[in-house]
Short mmCIF file of N, CA, C and O in Angstrom, two decimals:
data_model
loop_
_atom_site.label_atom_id
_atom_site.label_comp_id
_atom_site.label_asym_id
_atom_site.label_seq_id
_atom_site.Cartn_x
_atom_site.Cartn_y
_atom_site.Cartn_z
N UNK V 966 18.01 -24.53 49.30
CA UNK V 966 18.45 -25.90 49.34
C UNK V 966 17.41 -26.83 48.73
O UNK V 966 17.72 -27.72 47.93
N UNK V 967 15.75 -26.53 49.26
CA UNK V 967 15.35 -27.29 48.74
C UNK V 967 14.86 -27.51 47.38
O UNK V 967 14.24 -28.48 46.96
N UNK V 968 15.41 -25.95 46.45
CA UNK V 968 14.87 -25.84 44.98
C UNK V 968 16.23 -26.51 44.62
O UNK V 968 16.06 -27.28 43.67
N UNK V 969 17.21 -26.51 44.93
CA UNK V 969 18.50 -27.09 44.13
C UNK V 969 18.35 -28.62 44.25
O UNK V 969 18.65 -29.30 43.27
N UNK V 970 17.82 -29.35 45.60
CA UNK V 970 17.84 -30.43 45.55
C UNK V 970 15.94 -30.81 44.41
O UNK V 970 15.71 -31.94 43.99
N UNK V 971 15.52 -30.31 44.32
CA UNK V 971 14.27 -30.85 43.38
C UNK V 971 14.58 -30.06 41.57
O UNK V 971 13.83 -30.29 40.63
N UNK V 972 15.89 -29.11 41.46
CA UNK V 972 16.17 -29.04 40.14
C UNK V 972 17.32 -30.11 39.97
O UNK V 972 17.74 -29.85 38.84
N UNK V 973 18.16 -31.27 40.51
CA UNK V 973 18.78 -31.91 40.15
C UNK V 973 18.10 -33.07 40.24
O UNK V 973 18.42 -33.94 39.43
N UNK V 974 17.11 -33.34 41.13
CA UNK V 974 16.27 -34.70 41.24
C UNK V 974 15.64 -34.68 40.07
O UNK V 974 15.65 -35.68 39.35
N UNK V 975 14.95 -33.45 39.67
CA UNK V 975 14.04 -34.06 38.21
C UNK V 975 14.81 -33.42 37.00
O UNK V 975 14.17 -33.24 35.97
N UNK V 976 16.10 -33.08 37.06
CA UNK V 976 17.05 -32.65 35.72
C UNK V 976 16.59 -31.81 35.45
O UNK V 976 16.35 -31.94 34.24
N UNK V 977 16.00 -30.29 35.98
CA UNK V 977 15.51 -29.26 35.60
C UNK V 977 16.51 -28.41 34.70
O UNK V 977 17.71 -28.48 34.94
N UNK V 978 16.07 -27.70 33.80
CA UNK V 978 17.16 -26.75 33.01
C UNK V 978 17.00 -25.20 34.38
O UNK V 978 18.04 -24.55 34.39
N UNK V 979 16.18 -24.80 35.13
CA UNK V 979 15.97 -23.98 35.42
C UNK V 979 14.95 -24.26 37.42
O UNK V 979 13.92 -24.91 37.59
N UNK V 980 15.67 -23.59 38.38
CA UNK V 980 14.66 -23.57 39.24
C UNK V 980 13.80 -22.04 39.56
O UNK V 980 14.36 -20.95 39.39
N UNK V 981 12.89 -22.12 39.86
CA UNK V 981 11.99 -20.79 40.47
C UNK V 981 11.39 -21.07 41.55
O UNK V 981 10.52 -21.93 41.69
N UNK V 982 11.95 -20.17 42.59
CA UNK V 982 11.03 -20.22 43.19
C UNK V 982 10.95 -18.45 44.30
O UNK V 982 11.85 -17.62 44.31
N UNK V 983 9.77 -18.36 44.99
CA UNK V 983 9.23 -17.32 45.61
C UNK V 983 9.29 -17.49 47.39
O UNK V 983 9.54 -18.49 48.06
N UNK V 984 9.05 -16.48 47.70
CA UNK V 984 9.33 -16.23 49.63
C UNK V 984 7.48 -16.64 49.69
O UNK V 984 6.69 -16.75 48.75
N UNK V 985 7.29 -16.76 50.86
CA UNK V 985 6.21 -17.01 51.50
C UNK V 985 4.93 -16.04 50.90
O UNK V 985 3.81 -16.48 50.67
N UNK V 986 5.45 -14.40 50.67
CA UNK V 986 4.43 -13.97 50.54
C UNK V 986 4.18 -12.97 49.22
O UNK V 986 3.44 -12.02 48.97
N UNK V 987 5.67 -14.02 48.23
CA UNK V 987 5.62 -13.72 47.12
C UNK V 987 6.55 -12.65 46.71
O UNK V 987 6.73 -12.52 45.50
N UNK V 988 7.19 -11.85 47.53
CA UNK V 988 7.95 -9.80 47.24
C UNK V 988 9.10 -10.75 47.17
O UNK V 988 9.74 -10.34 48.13
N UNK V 989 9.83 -11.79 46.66
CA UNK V 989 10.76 -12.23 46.91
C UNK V 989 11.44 -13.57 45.70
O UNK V 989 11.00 -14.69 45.97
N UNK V 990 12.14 -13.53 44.84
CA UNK V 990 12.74 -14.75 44.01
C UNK V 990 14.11 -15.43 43.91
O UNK V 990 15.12 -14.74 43.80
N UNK V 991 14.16 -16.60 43.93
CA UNK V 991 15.15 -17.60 44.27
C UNK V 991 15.28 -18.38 42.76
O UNK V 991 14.46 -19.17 42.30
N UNK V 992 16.42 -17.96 42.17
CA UNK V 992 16.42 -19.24 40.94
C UNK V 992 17.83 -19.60 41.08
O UNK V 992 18.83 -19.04 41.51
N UNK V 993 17.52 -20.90 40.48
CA UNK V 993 19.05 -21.64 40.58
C UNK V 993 19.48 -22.48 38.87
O UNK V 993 18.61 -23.05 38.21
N UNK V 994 20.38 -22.42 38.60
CA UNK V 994 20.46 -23.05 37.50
C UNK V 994 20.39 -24.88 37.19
O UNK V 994 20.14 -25.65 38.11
N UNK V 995 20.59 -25.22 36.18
CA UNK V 995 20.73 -26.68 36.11
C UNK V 995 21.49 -27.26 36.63
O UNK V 995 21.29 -28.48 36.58
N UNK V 996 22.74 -26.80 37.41
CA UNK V 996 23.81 -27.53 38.02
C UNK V 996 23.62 -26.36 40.10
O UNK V 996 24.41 -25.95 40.95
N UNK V 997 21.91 -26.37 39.88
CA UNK V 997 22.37 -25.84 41.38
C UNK V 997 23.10 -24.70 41.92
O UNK V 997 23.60 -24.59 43.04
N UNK V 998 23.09 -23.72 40.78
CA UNK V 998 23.79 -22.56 41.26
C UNK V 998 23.27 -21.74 41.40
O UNK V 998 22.32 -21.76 40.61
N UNK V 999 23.26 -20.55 42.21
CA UNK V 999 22.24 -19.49 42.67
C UNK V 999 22.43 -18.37 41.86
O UNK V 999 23.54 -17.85 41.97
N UNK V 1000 21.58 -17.79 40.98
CA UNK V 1000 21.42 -16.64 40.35
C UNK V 1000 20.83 -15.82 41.02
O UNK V 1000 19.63 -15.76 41.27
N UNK V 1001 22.36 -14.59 41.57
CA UNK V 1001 22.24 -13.57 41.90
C UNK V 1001 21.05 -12.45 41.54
O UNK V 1001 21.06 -12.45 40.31
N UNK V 1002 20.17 -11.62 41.92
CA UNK V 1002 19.26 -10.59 41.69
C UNK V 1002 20.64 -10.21 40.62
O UNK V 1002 20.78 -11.09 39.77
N UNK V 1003 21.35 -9.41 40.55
CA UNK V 1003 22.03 -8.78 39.61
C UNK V 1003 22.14 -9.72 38.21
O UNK V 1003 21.87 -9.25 37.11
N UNK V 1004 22.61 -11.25 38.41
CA UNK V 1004 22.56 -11.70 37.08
C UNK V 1004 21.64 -12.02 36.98
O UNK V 1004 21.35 -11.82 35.80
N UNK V 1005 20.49 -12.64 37.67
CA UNK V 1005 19.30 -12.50 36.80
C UNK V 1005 18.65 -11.05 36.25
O UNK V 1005 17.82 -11.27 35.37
N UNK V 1006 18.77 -9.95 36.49
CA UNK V 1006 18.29 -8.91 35.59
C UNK V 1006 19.49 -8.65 34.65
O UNK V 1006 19.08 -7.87 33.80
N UNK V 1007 20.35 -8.86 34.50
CA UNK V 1007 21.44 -8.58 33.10
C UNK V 1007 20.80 -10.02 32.14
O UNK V 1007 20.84 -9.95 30.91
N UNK V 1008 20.20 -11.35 32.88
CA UNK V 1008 19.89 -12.33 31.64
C UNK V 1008 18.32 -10.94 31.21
O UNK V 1008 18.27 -10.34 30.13
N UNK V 1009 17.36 -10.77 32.28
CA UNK V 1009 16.23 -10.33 31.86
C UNK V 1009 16.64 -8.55 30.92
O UNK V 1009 16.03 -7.61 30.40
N UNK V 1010 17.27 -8.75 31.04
CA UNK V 1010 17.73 -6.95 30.51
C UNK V 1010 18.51 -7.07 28.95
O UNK V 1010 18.45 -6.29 28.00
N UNK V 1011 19.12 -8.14 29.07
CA UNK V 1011 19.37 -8.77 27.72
C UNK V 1011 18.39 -9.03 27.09
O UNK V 1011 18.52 -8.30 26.11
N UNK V 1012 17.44 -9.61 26.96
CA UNK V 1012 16.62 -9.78 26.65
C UNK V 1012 15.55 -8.82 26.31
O UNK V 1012 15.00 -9.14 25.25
N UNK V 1013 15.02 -7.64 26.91
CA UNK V 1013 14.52 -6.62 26.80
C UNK V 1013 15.58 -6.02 25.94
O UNK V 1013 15.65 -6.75 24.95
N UNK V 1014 16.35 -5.14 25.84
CA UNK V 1014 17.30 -4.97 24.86
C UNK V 1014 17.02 -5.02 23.59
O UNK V 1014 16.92 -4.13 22.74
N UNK V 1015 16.87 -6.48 23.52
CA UNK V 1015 17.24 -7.07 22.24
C UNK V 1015 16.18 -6.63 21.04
O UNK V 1015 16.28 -6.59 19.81
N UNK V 1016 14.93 -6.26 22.12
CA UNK V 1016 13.60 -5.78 21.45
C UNK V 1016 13.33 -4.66 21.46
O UNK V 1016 12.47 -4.29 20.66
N UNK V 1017 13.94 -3.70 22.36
CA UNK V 1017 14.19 -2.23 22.61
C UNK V 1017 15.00 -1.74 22.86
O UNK V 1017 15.06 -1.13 23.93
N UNK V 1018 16.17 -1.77 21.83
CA UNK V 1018 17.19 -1.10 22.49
C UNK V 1018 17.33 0.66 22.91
O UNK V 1018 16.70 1.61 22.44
N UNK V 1019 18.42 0.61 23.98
CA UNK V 1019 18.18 1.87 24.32
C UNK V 1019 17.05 2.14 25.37
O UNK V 1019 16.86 3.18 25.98
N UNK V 1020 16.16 0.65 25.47
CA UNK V 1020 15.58 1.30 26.69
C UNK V 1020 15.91 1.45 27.59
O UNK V 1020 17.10 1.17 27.71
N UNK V 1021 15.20 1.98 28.90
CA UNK V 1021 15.48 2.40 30.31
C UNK V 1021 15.43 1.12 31.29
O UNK V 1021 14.31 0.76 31.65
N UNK V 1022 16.50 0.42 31.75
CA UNK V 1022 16.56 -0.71 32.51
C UNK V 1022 16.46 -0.26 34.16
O UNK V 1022 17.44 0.42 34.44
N UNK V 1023 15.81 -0.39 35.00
CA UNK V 1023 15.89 0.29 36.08
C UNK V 1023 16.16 -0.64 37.30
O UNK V 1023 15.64 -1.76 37.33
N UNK V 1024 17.01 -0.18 38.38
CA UNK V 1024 17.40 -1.23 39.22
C UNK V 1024 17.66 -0.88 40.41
O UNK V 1024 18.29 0.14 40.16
N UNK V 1025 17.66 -0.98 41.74
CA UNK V 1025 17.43 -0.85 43.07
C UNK V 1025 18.60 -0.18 43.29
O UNK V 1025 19.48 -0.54 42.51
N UNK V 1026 18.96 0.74 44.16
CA UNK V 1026 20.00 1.14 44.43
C UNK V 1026 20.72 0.36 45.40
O UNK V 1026 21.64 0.85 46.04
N UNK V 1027 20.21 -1.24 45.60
CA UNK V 1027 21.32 -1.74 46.24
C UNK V 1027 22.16 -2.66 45.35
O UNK V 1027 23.06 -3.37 45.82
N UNK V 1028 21.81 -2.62 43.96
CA UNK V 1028 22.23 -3.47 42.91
C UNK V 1028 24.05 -2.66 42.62
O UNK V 1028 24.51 -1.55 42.91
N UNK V 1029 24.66 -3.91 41.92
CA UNK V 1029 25.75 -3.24 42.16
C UNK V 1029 26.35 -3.15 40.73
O UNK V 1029 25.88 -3.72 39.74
N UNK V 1030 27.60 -2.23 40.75
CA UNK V 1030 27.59 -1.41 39.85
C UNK V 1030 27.91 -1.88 38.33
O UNK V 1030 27.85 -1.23 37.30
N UNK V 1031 28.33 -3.46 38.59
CA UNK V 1031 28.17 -4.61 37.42
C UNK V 1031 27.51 -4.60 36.65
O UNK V 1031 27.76 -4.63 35.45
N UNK V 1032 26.35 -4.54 37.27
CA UNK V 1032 24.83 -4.35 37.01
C UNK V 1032 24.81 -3.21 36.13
O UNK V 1032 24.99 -3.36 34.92
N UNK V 1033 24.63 -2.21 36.59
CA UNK V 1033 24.65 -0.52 35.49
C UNK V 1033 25.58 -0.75 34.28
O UNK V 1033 25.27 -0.66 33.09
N UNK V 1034 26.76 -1.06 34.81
CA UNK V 1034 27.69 -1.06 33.56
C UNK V 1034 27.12 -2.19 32.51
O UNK V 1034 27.29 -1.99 31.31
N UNK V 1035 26.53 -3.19 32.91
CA UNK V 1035 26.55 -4.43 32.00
C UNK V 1035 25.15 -3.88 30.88
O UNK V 1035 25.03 -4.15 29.69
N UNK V 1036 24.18 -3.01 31.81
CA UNK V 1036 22.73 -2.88 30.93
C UNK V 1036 23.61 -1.40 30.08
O UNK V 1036 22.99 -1.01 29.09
N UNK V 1037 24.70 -0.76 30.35
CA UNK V 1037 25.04 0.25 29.56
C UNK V 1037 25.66 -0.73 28.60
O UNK V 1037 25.14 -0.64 27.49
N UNK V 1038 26.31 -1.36 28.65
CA UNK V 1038 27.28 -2.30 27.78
C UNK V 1038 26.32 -2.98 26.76
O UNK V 1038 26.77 -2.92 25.61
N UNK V 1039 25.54 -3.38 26.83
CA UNK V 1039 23.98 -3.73 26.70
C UNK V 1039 23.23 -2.97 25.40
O UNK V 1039 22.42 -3.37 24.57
N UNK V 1040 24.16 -1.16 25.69
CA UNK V 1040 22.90 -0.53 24.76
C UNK V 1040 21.82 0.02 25.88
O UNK V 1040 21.28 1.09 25.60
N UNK V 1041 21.55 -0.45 26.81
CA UNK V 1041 20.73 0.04 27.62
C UNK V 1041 20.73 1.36 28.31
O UNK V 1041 21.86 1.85 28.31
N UNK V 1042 19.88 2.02 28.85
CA UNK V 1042 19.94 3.33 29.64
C UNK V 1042 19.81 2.78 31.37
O UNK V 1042 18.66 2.58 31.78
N UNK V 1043 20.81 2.58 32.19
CA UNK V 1043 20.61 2.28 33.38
C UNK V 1043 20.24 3.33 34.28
O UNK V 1043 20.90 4.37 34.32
N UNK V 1044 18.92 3.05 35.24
CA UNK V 1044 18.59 3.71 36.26
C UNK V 1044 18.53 3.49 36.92
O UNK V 1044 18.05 2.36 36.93
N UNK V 1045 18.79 3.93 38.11
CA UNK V 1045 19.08 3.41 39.83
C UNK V 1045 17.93 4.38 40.44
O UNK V 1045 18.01 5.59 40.29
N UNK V 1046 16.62 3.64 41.29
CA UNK V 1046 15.73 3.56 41.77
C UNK V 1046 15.90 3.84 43.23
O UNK V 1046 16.90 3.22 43.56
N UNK V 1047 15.38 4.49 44.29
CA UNK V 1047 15.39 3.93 45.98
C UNK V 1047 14.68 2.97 45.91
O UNK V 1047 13.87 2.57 45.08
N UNK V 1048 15.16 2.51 47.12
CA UNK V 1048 14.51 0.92 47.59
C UNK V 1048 13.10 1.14 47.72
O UNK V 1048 12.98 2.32 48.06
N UNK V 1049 11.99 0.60 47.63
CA UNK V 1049 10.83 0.26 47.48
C UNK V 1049 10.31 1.05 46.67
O UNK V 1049 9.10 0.86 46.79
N UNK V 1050 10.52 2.05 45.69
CA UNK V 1050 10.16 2.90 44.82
C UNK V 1050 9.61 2.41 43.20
O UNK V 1050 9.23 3.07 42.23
N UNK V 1051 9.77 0.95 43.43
CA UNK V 1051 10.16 0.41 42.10
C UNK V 1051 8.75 -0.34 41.84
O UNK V 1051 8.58 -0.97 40.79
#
């Protein structure tokens, strides 16, 4: 709440922010909308891609299956990780 209300107070294109002790990220877009862990790694995986394609995109096994398909769709090689392994 309070990154959406300080990315529309100062017209941010982008919010970031982190949990208390950092293992943790919150972004919201310019109109206040919450970017999911899954779409933010398909924007960051796009992006990697674009410079390596075919690489190995790797992602938590609680990520969902949007996710795999989109970094295969991508060109990418999707891998599903256990949780804290990563």
């Amino acid at each position: 709440m309070q990154l959406q209300e300080a990315v529309a107070r100062e017209r941010c294109d982008l919010g970031i922010a982190f949990d208390g002790d950092g293992d943790r990220i919150g972004v919201v877009d310019s109109q206040g909308r919450i970017l999911w862990g899954d779409q933010l790694m398909v924007v960051l995986a796009r992006d990697v891609l674009s410079r390596h394609p075919g690489a190995p995109i790797l992602a938590d096994v609680k990520a969902s299956q949007v996710l795999f398909d989109e970094i295969a769709r991508l060109g990418g090689r999707p891998v599903m990780a256990a949780t804290g392994t990563l």
